[in-house]
Structures are given as structure tokens and as C-alpha cells.
GROMACS .gro file of C-alpha atoms in nm:
model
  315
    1UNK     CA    1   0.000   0.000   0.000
    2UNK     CA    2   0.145   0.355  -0.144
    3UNK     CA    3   0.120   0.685   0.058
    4UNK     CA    4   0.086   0.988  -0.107
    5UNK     CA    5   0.210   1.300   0.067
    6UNK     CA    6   0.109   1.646  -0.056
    7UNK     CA    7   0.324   1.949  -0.017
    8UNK     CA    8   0.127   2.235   0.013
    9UNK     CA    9   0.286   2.574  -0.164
   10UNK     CA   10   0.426   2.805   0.091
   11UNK     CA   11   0.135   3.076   0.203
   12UNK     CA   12   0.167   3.427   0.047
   13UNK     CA   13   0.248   3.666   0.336
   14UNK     CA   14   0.094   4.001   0.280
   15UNK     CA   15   0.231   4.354   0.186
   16UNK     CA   16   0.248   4.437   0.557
   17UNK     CA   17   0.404   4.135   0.665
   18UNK     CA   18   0.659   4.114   0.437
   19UNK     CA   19   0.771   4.512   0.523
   20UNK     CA   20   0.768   4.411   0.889
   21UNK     CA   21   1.014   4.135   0.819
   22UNK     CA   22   1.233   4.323   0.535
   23UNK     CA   23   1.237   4.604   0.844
   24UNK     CA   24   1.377   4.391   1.083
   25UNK     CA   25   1.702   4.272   0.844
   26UNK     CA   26   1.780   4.586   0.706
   27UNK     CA   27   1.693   4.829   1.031
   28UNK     CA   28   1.976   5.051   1.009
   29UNK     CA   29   1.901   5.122   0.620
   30UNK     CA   30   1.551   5.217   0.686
   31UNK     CA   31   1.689   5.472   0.933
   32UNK     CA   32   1.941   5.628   0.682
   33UNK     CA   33   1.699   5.667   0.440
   34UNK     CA   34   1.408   5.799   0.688
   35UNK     CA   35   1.531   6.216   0.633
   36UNK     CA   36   1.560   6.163   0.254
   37UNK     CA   37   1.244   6.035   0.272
   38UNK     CA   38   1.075   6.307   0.497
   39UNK     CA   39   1.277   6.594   0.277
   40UNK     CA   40   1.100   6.477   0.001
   41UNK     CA   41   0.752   6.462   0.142
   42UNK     CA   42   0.736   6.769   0.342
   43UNK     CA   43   0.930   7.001   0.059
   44UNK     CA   44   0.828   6.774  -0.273
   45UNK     CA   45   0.485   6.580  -0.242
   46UNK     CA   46   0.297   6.769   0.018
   47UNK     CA   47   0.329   7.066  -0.160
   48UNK     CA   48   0.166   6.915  -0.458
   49UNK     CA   49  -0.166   6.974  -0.326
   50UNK     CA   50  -0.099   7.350  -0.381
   51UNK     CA   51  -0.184   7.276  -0.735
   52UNK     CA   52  -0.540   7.331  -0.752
   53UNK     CA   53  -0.508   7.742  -0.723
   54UNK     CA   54  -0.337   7.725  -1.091
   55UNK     CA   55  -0.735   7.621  -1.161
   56UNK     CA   56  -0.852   7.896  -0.914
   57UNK     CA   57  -0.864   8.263  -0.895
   58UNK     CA   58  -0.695   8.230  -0.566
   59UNK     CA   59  -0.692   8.500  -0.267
   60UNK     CA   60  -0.481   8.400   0.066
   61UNK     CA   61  -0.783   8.544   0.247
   62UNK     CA   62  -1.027   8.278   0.105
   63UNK     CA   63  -0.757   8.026   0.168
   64UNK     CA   64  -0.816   7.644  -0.154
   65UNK     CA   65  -1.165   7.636  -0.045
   66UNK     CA   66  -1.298   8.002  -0.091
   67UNK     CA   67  -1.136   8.120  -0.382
   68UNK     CA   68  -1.363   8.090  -0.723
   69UNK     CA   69  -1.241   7.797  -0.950
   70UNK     CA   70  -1.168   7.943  -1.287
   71UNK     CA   71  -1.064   7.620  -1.474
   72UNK     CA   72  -0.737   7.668  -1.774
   73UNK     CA   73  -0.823   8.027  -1.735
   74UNK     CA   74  -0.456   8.158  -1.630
   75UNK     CA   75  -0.323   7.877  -1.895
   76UNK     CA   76  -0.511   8.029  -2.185
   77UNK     CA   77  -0.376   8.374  -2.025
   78UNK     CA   78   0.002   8.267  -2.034
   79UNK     CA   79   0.007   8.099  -2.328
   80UNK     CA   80  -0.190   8.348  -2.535
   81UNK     CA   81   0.047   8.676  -2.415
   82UNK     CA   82   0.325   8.768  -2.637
   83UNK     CA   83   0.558   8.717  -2.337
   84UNK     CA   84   0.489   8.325  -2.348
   85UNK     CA   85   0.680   8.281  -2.661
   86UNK     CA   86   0.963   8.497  -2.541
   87UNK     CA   87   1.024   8.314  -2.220
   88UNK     CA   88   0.990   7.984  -2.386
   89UNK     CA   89   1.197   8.031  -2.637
   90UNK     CA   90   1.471   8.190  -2.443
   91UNK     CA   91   1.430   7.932  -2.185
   92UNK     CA   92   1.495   7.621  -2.464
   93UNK     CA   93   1.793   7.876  -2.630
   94UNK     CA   94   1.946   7.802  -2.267
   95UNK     CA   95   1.878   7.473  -2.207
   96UNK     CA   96   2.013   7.370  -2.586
   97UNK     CA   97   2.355   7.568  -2.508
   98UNK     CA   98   2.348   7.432  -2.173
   99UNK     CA   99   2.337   7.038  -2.335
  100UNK     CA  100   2.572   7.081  -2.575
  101UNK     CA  101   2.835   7.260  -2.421
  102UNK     CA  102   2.761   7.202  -2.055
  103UNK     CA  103   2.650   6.866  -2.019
  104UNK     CA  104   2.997   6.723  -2.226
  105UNK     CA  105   3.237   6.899  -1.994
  106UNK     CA  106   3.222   6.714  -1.718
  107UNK     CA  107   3.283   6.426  -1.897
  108UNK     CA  108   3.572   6.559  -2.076
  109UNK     CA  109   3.729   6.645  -1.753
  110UNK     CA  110   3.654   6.349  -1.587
  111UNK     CA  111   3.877   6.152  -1.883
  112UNK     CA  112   4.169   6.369  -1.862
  113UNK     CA  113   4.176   6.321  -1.480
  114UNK     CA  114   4.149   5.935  -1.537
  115UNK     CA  115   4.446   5.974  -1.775
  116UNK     CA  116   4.680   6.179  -1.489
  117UNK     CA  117   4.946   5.922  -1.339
  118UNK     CA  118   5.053   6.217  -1.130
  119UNK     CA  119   4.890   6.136  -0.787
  120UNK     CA  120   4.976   6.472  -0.587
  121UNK     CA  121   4.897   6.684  -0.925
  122UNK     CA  122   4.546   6.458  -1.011
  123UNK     CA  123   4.440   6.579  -0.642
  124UNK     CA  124   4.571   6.950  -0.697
  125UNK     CA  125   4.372   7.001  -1.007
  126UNK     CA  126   4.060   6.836  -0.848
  127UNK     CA  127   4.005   7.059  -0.558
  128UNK     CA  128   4.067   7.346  -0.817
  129UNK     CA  129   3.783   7.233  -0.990
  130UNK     CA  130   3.519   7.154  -0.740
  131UNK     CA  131   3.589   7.520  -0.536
  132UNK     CA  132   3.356   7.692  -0.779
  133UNK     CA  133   3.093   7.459  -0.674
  134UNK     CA  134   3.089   7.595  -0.284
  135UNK     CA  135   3.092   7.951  -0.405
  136UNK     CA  136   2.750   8.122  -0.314
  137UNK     CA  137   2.534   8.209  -0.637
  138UNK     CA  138   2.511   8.558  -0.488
  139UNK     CA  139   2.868   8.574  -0.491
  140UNK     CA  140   2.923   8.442  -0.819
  141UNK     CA  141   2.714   8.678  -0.950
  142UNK     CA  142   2.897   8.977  -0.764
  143UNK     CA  143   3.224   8.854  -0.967
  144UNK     CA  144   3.070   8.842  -1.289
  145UNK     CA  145   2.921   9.196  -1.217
  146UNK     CA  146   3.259   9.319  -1.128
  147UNK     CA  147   3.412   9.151  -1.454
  148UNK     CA  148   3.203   9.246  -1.681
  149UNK     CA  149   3.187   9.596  -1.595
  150UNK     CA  150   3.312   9.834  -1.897
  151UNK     CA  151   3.609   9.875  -1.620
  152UNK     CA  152   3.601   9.497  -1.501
  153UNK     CA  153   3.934   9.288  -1.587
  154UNK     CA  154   3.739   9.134  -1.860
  155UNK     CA  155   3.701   9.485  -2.096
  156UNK     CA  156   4.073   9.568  -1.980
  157UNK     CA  157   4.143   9.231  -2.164
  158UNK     CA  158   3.945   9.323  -2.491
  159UNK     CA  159   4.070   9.655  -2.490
  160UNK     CA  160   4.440   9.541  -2.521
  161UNK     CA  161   4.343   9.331  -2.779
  162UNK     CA  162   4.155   9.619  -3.008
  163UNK     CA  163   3.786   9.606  -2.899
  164UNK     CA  164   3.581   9.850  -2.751
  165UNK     CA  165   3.478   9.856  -2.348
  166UNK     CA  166   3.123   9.781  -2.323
  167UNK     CA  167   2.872   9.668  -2.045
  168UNK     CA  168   2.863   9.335  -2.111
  169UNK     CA  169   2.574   9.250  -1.909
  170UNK     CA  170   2.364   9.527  -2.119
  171UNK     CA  171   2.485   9.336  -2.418
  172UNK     CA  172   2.157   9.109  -2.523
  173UNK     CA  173   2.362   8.912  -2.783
  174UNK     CA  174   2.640   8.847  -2.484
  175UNK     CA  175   2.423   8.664  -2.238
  176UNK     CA  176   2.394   8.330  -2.325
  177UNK     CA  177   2.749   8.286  -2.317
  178UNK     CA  178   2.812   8.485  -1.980
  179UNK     CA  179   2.511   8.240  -1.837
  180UNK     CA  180   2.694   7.950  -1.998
  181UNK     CA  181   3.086   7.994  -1.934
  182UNK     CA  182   2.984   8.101  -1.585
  183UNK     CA  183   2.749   7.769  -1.538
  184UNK     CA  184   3.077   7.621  -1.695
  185UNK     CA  185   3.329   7.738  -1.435
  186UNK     CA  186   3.118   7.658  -1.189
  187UNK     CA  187   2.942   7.339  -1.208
  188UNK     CA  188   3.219   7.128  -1.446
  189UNK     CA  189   3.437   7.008  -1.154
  190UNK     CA  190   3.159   6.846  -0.936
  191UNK     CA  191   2.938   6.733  -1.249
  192UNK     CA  192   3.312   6.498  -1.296
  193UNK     CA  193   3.228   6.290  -0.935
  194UNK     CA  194   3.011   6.074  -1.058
  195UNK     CA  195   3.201   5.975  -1.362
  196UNK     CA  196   3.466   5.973  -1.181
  197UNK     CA  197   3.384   5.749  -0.916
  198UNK     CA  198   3.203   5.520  -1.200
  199UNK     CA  199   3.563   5.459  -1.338
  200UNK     CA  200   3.757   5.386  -1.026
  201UNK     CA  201   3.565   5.102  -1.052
  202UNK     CA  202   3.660   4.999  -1.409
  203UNK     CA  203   3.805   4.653  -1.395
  204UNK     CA  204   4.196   4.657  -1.393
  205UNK     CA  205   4.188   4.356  -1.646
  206UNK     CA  206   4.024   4.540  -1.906
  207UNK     CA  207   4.328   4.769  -1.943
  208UNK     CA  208   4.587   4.475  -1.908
  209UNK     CA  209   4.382   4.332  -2.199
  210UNK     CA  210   4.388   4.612  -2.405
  211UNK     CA  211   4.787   4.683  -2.389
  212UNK     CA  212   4.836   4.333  -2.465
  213UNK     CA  213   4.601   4.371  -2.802
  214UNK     CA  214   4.811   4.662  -2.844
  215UNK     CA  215   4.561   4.913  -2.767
  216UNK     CA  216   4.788   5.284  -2.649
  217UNK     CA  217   4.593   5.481  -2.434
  218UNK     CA  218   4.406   5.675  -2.688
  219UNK     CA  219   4.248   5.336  -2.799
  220UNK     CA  220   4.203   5.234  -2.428
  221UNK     CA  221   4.001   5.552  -2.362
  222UNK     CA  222   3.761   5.452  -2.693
  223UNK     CA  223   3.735   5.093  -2.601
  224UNK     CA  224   3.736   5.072  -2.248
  225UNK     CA  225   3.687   5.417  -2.059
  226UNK     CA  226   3.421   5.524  -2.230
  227UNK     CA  227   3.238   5.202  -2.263
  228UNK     CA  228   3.201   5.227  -1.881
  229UNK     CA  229   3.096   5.550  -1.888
  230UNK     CA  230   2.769   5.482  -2.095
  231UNK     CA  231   2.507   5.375  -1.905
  232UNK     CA  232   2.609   5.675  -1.660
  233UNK     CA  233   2.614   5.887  -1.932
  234UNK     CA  234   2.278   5.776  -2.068
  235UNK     CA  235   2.099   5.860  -1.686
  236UNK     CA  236   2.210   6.175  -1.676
  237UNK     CA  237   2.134   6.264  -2.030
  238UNK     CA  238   1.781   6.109  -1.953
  239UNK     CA  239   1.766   6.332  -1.648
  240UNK     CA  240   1.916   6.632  -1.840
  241UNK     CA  241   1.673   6.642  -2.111
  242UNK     CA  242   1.410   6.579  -1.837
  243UNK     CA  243   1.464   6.934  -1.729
  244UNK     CA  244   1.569   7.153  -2.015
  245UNK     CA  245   1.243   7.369  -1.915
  246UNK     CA  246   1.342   7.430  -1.555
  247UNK     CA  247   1.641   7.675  -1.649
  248UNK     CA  248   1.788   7.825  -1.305
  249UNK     CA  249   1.596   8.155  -1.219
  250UNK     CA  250   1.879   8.289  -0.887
  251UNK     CA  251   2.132   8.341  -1.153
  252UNK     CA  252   1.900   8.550  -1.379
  253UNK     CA  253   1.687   8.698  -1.141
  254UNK     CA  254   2.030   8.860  -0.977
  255UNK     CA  255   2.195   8.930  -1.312
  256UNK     CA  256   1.950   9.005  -1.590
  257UNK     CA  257   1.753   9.373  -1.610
  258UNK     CA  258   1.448   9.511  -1.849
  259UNK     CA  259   1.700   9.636  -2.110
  260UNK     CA  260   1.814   9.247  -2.183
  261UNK     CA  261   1.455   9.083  -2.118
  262UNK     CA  262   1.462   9.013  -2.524
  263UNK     CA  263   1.706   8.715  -2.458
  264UNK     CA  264   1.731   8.653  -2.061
  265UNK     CA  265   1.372   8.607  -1.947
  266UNK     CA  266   1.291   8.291  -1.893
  267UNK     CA  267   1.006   8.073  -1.748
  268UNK     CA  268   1.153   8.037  -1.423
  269UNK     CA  269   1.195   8.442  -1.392
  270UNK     CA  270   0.850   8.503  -1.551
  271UNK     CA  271   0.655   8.314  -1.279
  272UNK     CA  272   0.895   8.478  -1.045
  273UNK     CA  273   0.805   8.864  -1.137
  274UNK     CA  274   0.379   8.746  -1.186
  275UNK     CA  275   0.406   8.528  -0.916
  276UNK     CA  276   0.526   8.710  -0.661
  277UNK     CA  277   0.601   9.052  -0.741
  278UNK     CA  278   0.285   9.094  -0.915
  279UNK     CA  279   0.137   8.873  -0.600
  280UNK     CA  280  -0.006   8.691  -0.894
  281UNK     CA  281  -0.049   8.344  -0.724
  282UNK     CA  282  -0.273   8.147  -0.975
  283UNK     CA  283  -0.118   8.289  -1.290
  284UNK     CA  284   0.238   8.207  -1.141
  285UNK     CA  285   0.161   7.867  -1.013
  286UNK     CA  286  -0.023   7.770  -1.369
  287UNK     CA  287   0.326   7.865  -1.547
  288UNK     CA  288   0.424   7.664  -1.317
  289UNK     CA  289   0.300   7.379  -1.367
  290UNK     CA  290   0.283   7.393  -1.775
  291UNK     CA  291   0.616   7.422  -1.710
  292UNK     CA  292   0.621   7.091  -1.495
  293UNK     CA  293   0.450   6.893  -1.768
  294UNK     CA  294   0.643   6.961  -2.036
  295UNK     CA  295   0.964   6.869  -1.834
  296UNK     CA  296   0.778   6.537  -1.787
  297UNK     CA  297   0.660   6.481  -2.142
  298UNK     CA  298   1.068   6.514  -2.226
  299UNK     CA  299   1.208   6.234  -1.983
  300UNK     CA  300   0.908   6.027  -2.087
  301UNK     CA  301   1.049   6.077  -2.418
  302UNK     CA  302   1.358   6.086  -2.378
  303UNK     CA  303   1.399   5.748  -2.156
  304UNK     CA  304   1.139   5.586  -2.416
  305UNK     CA  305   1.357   5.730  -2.691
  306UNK     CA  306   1.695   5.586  -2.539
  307UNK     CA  307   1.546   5.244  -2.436
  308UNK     CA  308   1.488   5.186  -2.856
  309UNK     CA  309   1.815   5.342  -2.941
  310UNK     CA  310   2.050   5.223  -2.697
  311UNK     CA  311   1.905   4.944  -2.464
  312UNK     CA  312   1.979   5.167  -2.125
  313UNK     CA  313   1.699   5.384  -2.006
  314UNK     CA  314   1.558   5.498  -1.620
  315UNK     CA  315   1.315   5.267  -1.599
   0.00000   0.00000   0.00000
């Protein structure tokens, strides 16, 4: 006579019970990531729900629930003004400079520091770089004032080489670049960490490998270096893109002024003067949050657009 025994499949634990027990092995990660987490509720989720007065003709008196909805009304307003196209525009003028020039540099650096044997000079030239970084925007903005006076250092430069002294930052056709070269000299040593610290951890074989194919170092940074750089490079492009409407407003509120608004007014500064100058809640937070979409509709893109080209993508 034959038993048969039946195994019965293991019993699904629930959400909550499977959270308790991935708490209890990993308890000190939880706690590292508990401030992240509250940062990005109190300062990122919860003010979300401040939405609704783009959709409102909103008065701080009446407080969300007094003041009269008013539906795409300060949309229609925004997007119908002759200002819209101006900010836009200048906004994507930025954000296109800012890609191709910006966005490279880093990585540039980030290879020619990878190819410095020099250990004392490698370590010189990257805390030279990542200063600019620390530097206040405020303060940053003082220099450039001071440099691009018509008697800053810079216009004592052109003038011994033939050109005439000028105030640069009244110049309309010179502020791109001065926004650029000073995002530049600011931003391209700490953009290089993260590439960086992707290649320290580039597999010492892969080189050996390469010298014994015959490979010099040119042809190790093509078919090694930058290999490991890709996916890296891909996120951040992703991310990039992602945000080519939210163009930095403390650097152009601080710097730009009525006679340049032709090229430097941008979304970001826009909703700034309307939104709070102006005390023009509704209008500002419905720029706001075109704004928001259309930076969405771009890393959508983008990551969908990278995952059919390339195989590496967010998500």
C-alpha cells in the first residue's frame, strides 16, 4: 500500500508582513533613508496639493476652499500673451547651449583626470575644480558683475586686444554665453564625481587586456573608458533632457535687467516677477506647472527614446 504525501505551496504573506520582516534585516538602512524620505515629502509631495489654485482665482484670504475655481483660465492667459513665446523660447535657447556645451564637460574632464598618473597633481587640479561649486550664487554673481563691468578685468582684456569697453551684461547678444561659461566654471568640476567614481571602478583587467592587443591609451580611452561610462552617461542625459524647461531663475533673477529681457527672461523668472512681485499666485503657479509637464513629457520621451536606441533607459 502507497502513501501519497502532498506538499502544500508556501502561504503568500501580505504587503504588511513582508515590510515588517524586510524592516527587521535591514533596520539601520531604513533609518538612513528615513530624512531623505521626509525631505522629500514635506518640501516635494505635500506641496503638490498647492496645485489646484493654478485652476482657481486664488486670494490667501479665502484660503483652496474660498477662492472661485476658474478652470485653464490663467493657462489660456500665459500661453496666449506675447511674453509666453519669449520666455519659452529663451528658456529652450538656454537649455540647448546648456546640453551641448555644458552637459559634455564634465565628462571631458573626468577623462583627462582618469588619464593623470601624477597622484599629488590629479588631487591639486581636483580641488581646483570643485571650489567653484561651494561659491554662493550671490557671490558668483557679484564677480561676474565686477568683470564684466566696462572697467572689469574682462574689458581691460578686450581693450588690449583692439575692442571697444562695453557693459557686457547690457549686451543682449552676450548673455547666453556669460550664463553658460559662468554655469561652466562653476558646475564642471563636481558634475566629474560621478564619472569619476564610476571609473575607479573599471576593472583593472580590461586595461591589461587592451595593452596586450596593443591598444595605447588613446584606444584604451575609446574601447574601455568610455564604454564604462555609458550607461552613466545615458541617466544623466535622460535626467538632463528631463529638465531643459526648468532653467535656473537665482542666476538671472540677480543678473538680468528690463534692457536684456529680449534674450534673458525665462520661465523660471517670468513666474517669479507674476508670481510674486505681481502677487499673482494662480497665474504664477499655472506657469508653473505647464512648465512641470512639459519637463515630464521630455524624460518620458527621452527614456522611451533611449530604451529603442541604446538598450539603457531609467526605468
Amino acid at each position: 500500500m502507497t502513501s501519497t504525501s502532498v506538499i502544500s505551496a508556501p502561504k503568500k504573506q501580505s504587503l504588511w508582513a513582508r515590510l515588517v520582516r524586510n524592516y527587521k534585516k535591514h533596520k539601520s538602512l531604513y533609518w538612513i533613508a528615513c530624512p531623505v524620505v521626509l525631505y522629500y515629502l514635506v518640501f516635494k509631495y505635500i506641496p503638490m496639493f498647492g496645485v489646484v489654485i493654478a485652476f482657481q482665482d486664488y486670494r490667501p484670504g479665502k484660503g483652496f476652499l474660498g477662492s472661485n475655481f476658474v478652470g485653464f483660465k490663467h493657462f489660456i492667459d500665459f500661453l496666449t500673451t506675447p511674453t509666453a513665446s519669449r520666455t519659452i523660447i529663451n528658456t529652450l535657447r538656454i537649455s540647448v547651449c546648456s546640453l551641448l556645451i555644458e552637459f559634455p564637460a564634465p565628462i571631458i574632464l573626468a577623462l583627462l583626470l582618469n588619464e593623470i598618473r601624477v597622484g599629488p597633481f590629479k588631487k591639486v587640479v581636483q580641488t581646483l575644480s570643485y571650489m567653484p561649486h561651494f561659491i554662493s550664487t550671490v557671490v558668483v554673481c557679484g564677480i561676474i558683475m565686477d568683470f564684466t563691468l566696462s572697467t572689469g578685468v574682462i574689458n581691460d582684456i578686450a581693450a588690449m586686444l583692439g575692442f571697444e569697453r562695453q557693459a557686457m551684461l547690457g549686451n543682449v547678444n552676450l548673455w547666453v554665453p556669460i550664463y553658460i561659461i559662468s554655469n561652466l566654471w562653476q558646475g564642471i568640476g563636481w558634475g566629474s564625481i560621478l564619472y569619476l567614481a564610476t571609473l575607479s571602478g573599471t576593472d583593472p583587467n580590461l586595461y591589461e587586456a587592451a595593452v596586450i592587443d596593443g591598444a595605447g591609451r588613446w584606444k584604451q580611452m575609446l574601447h574601455v573608458t568610455l564604454p564604462t561610462l555609458v550607461p552613466i552617461i545615458v541617466l544623466q542625459l535622460i535626467m538632463r533632457i528631463g529638465s531643459m524647461m526648468s532653467v535656473g531663475y537665482e542666476k538671472t533673477i540677480l543678473l538680468y535687467s528690463p534692457l536684456i529681457y529680449e534674450k534673458a527672461d525665462i520661465i523660471s523668472s517670468f513666474v517669479y516677477r507674476r508670481g510674486l512681485q505681481e502677487m499673482s499666485f494662480s497665474f504664477g503657479a499655472a506657469v508653473g506647472l505647464f512648465n512641470s509637464v512639459i519637463n515630464l513629457i521630455l524624460l518620458v520621451s527621452a527614456n522611451w527614446f533611449s530604451r529603442k536606441i541604446s538598450g539603457e533607459s531609467m526605468w
